[in-house]
């Protein structure tokens, strides 16, 4: 099974998108309410990581090197 996380920019379109996906027999819609606390923490961490990568790509922040991360351990 593959997972896909969508960020819906227009919240008014969310009900339409959910209904559309629910009518596809090969798709299971899992809403955030069904996530465990651990899953919610993982998703929050992933969102933060993606945001940092996007800021780095835009030249707004500089990320640590792998050596800097290892030195902190």
PDB file of C-alpha atoms in Angstrom:
ATOM      1  CA  UNK A   1       0.000   0.000   0.000  1.00  0.00           C
ATOM      2  CA  UNK A   2       1.275   3.474  -0.875  1.00  0.00           C
ATOM      3  CA  UNK A   3       0.529   6.587   1.163  1.00  0.00           C
ATOM      4  CA  UNK A   4      -0.166  10.050  -0.136  1.00  0.00           C
ATOM      5  CA  UNK A   5      -0.512  13.186   1.969  1.00  0.00           C
ATOM      6  CA  UNK A   6      -2.340  16.103   0.408  1.00  0.00           C
ATOM      7  CA  UNK A   7      -2.229  19.723   1.509  1.00  0.00           C
ATOM      8  CA  UNK A   8      -5.466  21.333   0.367  1.00  0.00           C
ATOM      9  CA  UNK A   9      -4.932  25.049  -0.210  1.00  0.00           C
ATOM     10  CA  UNK A  10      -8.614  25.924  -0.565  1.00  0.00           C
ATOM     11  CA  UNK A  11     -10.442  24.521   2.483  1.00  0.00           C
ATOM     12  CA  UNK A  12     -13.819  25.098   0.802  1.00  0.00           C
ATOM     13  CA  UNK A  13     -12.889  22.436  -1.781  1.00  0.00           C
ATOM     14  CA  UNK A  14     -12.030  19.828   0.884  1.00  0.00           C
ATOM     15  CA  UNK A  15     -15.518  18.256   1.109  1.00  0.00           C
ATOM     16  CA  UNK A  16     -15.601  17.843  -2.675  1.00  0.00           C
ATOM     17  CA  UNK A  17     -12.158  16.247  -2.728  1.00  0.00           C
ATOM     18  CA  UNK A  18     -13.017  13.862   0.135  1.00  0.00           C
ATOM     19  CA  UNK A  19     -16.242  12.800  -1.548  1.00  0.00           C
ATOM     20  CA  UNK A  20     -14.459  12.254  -4.837  1.00  0.00           C
ATOM     21  CA  UNK A  21     -11.766  10.093  -3.230  1.00  0.00           C
ATOM     22  CA  UNK A  22     -14.281   8.086  -1.188  1.00  0.00           C
ATOM     23  CA  UNK A  23     -16.010   7.022  -4.418  1.00  0.00           C
ATOM     24  CA  UNK A  24     -12.809   5.453  -5.712  1.00  0.00           C
ATOM     25  CA  UNK A  25     -12.812   1.811  -4.660  1.00  0.00           C
ATOM     26  CA  UNK A  26      -9.003   1.614  -4.714  1.00  0.00           C
ATOM     27  CA  UNK A  27      -8.555   4.514  -2.256  1.00  0.00           C
ATOM     28  CA  UNK A  28      -8.973   4.503   1.515  1.00  0.00           C
ATOM     29  CA  UNK A  29      -9.415   7.974   2.979  1.00  0.00           C
ATOM     30  CA  UNK A  30      -7.834   8.263   6.426  1.00  0.00           C
ATOM     31  CA  UNK A  31      -8.665  11.510   8.160  1.00  0.00           C
ATOM     32  CA  UNK A  32      -6.418  13.027  10.849  1.00  0.00           C
ATOM     33  CA  UNK A  33      -8.957  12.140  13.545  1.00  0.00           C
ATOM     34  CA  UNK A  34      -8.126   8.471  12.897  1.00  0.00           C
ATOM     35  CA  UNK A  35      -4.409   8.968  13.477  1.00  0.00           C
ATOM     36  CA  UNK A  36      -2.852   7.952  16.770  1.00  0.00           C
ATOM     37  CA  UNK A  37      -0.911  10.529  18.786  1.00  0.00           C
ATOM     38  CA  UNK A  38       2.339   8.950  17.612  1.00  0.00           C
ATOM     39  CA  UNK A  39       1.257   9.206  13.969  1.00  0.00           C
ATOM     40  CA  UNK A  40       0.246  12.850  14.497  1.00  0.00           C
ATOM     41  CA  UNK A  41       3.698  13.583  15.968  1.00  0.00           C
ATOM     42  CA  UNK A  42       5.413  11.910  13.019  1.00  0.00           C
ATOM     43  CA  UNK A  43       3.325  13.882  10.532  1.00  0.00           C
ATOM     44  CA  UNK A  44       4.036  17.140  12.365  1.00  0.00           C
ATOM     45  CA  UNK A  45       7.751  16.364  12.245  1.00  0.00           C
ATOM     46  CA  UNK A  46       7.562  15.610   8.534  1.00  0.00           C
ATOM     47  CA  UNK A  47       5.686  18.855   7.873  1.00  0.00           C
ATOM     48  CA  UNK A  48       8.355  20.796   9.747  1.00  0.00           C
ATOM     49  CA  UNK A  49      11.137  19.035   7.850  1.00  0.00           C
ATOM     50  CA  UNK A  50       9.525  19.765   4.485  1.00  0.00           C
ATOM     51  CA  UNK A  51       9.082  23.415   5.463  1.00  0.00           C
ATOM     52  CA  UNK A  52      12.777  23.645   6.407  1.00  0.00           C
ATOM     53  CA  UNK A  53      13.816  22.081   3.095  1.00  0.00           C
ATOM     54  CA  UNK A  54      11.609  24.535   1.204  1.00  0.00           C
ATOM     55  CA  UNK A  55      13.100  27.475   3.136  1.00  0.00           C
ATOM     56  CA  UNK A  56      16.594  26.148   2.398  1.00  0.00           C
ATOM     57  CA  UNK A  57      15.806  25.817  -1.315  1.00  0.00           C
ATOM     58  CA  UNK A  58      14.540  29.416  -1.297  1.00  0.00           C
ATOM     59  CA  UNK A  59      17.821  30.512   0.299  1.00  0.00           C
ATOM     60  CA  UNK A  60      16.130  31.738   3.481  1.00  0.00           C
ATOM     61  CA  UNK A  61      17.881  29.367   5.905  1.00  0.00           C
ATOM     62  CA  UNK A  62      21.026  27.274   5.925  1.00  0.00           C
ATOM     63  CA  UNK A  63      20.710  23.653   7.020  1.00  0.00           C
ATOM     64  CA  UNK A  64      23.298  21.840   9.141  1.00  0.00           C
ATOM     65  CA  UNK A  65      25.723  19.502   7.471  1.00  0.00           C
ATOM     66  CA  UNK A  66      25.641  15.816   8.337  1.00  0.00           C
ATOM     67  CA  UNK A  67      28.902  16.296  10.232  1.00  0.00           C
ATOM     68  CA  UNK A  68      27.343  19.023  12.393  1.00  0.00           C
ATOM     69  CA  UNK A  69      24.410  16.760  13.191  1.00  0.00           C
ATOM     70  CA  UNK A  70      26.711  13.843  14.069  1.00  0.00           C
ATOM     71  CA  UNK A  71      28.866  16.093  16.268  1.00  0.00           C
ATOM     72  CA  UNK A  72      25.749  16.996  18.297  1.00  0.00           C
ATOM     73  CA  UNK A  73      25.168  13.318  19.089  1.00  0.00           C
TER      74      UNK A  73
END
